[in-house]
Coordinates of C-alpha atoms in Angstrom, one line a residue:
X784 CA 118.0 144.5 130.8
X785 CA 117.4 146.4 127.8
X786 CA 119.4 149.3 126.6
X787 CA 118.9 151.3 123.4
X788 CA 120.9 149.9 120.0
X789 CA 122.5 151.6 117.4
X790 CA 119.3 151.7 115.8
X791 CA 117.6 153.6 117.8
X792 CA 115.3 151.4 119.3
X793 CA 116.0 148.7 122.5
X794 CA 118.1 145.8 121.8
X795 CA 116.7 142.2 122.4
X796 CA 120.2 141.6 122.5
X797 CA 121.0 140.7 126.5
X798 CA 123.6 142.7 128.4
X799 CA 126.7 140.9 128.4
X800 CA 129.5 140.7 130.9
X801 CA 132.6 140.0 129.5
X802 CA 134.0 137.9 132.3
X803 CA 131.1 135.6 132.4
X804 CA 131.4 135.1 128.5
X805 CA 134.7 134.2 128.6
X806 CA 134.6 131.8 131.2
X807 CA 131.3 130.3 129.6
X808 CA 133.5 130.2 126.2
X809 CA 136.8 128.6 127.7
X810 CA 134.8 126.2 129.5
X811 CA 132.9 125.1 126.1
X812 CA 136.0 124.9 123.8
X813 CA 139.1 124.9 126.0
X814 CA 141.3 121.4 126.7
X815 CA 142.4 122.1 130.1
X816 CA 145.2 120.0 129.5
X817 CA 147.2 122.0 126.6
X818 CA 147.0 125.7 126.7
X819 CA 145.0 125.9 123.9
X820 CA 145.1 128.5 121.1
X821 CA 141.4 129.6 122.1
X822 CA 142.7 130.1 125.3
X823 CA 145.5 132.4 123.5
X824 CA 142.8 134.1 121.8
X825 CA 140.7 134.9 124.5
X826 CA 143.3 136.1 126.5
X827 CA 144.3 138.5 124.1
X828 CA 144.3 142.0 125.3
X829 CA 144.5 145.5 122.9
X830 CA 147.6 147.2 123.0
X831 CA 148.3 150.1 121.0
X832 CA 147.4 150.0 117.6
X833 CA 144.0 148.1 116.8
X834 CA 145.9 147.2 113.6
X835 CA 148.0 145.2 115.0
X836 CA 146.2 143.4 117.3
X837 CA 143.8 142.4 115.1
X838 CA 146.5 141.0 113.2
X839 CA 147.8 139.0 116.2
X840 CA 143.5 138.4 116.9
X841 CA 143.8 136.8 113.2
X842 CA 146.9 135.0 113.5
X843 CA 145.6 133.1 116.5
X844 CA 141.9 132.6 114.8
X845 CA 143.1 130.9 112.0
X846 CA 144.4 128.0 114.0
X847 CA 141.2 127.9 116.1
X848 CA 138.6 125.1 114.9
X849 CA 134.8 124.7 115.3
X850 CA 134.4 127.7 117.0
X851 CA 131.0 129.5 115.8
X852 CA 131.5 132.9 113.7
X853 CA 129.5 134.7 117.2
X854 CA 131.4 133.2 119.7
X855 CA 134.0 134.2 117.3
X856 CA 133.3 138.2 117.4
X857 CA 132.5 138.0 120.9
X858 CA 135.9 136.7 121.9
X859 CA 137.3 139.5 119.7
X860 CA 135.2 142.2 121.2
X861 CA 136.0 141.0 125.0
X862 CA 140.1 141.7 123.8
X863 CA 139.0 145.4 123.6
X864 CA 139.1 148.3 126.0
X865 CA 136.5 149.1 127.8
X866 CA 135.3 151.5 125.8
X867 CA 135.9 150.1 122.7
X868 CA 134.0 147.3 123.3
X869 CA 131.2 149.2 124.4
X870 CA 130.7 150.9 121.3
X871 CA 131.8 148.0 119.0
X872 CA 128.8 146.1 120.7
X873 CA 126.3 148.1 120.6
X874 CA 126.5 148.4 116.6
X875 CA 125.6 144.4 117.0
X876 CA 128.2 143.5 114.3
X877 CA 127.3 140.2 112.6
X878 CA 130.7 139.3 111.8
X879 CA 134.3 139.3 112.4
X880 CA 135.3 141.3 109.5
X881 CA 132.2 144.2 110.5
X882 CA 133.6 143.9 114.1
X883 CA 137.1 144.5 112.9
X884 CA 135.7 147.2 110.9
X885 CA 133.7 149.0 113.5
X886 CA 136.5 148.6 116.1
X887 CA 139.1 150.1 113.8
X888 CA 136.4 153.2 113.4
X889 CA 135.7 153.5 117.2
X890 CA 139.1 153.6 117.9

């Protein structure tokens, strides 16, 4: 499925569903024995002020190893709202601190 980009044009970017990522990026990085700080991360969820949580997002990040800078931003768009993240994503940030950026301007 194609849908049309911030660009203008179609997106050879596929549609994602959030759920799916998620469980496709626990089951990649998470130890199912400890409850990890990705799994922290991922189960983040925006609150009230996208300040502050994407200072708790960053707070949590930090401590998270050899995950890759897009898994990275999409972890961080899939703790939006609904809403949010659709916007956020279709300006196909290419990293954290543009997704931070675009969220904080969306919001």
């Amino acid at each position: 499925m194609k849908f049309y980009g911030s660009d203008g044009f179609f997106s050879h970017k596929p549609l994602i569903i959030w759920s799916i990522l998620t469980e496709e990026i626990v089951a990649h990085y998470e130890d199912t024995k400890n409850n990890t700080f990705v799994s922290q991360l991922i189960n983040l969820k925006q609150k009230v002020s996208m300040v502050d949580d994407i200072e708790d997002f960053q707070k949590l990040n930090i401590r998270v190893n050899d995950i890759l800078e897009v898994h990275r931003i999409d972890i961080f768009i899939g703790t939006l709202k609904d809403n949010i993240q659709h916007d956020v994503y279709l300006w196909e940030p290419n990293s954290l601190e543009k997704a931070f950026t675009v969220a904080r301007k969306v919001e």
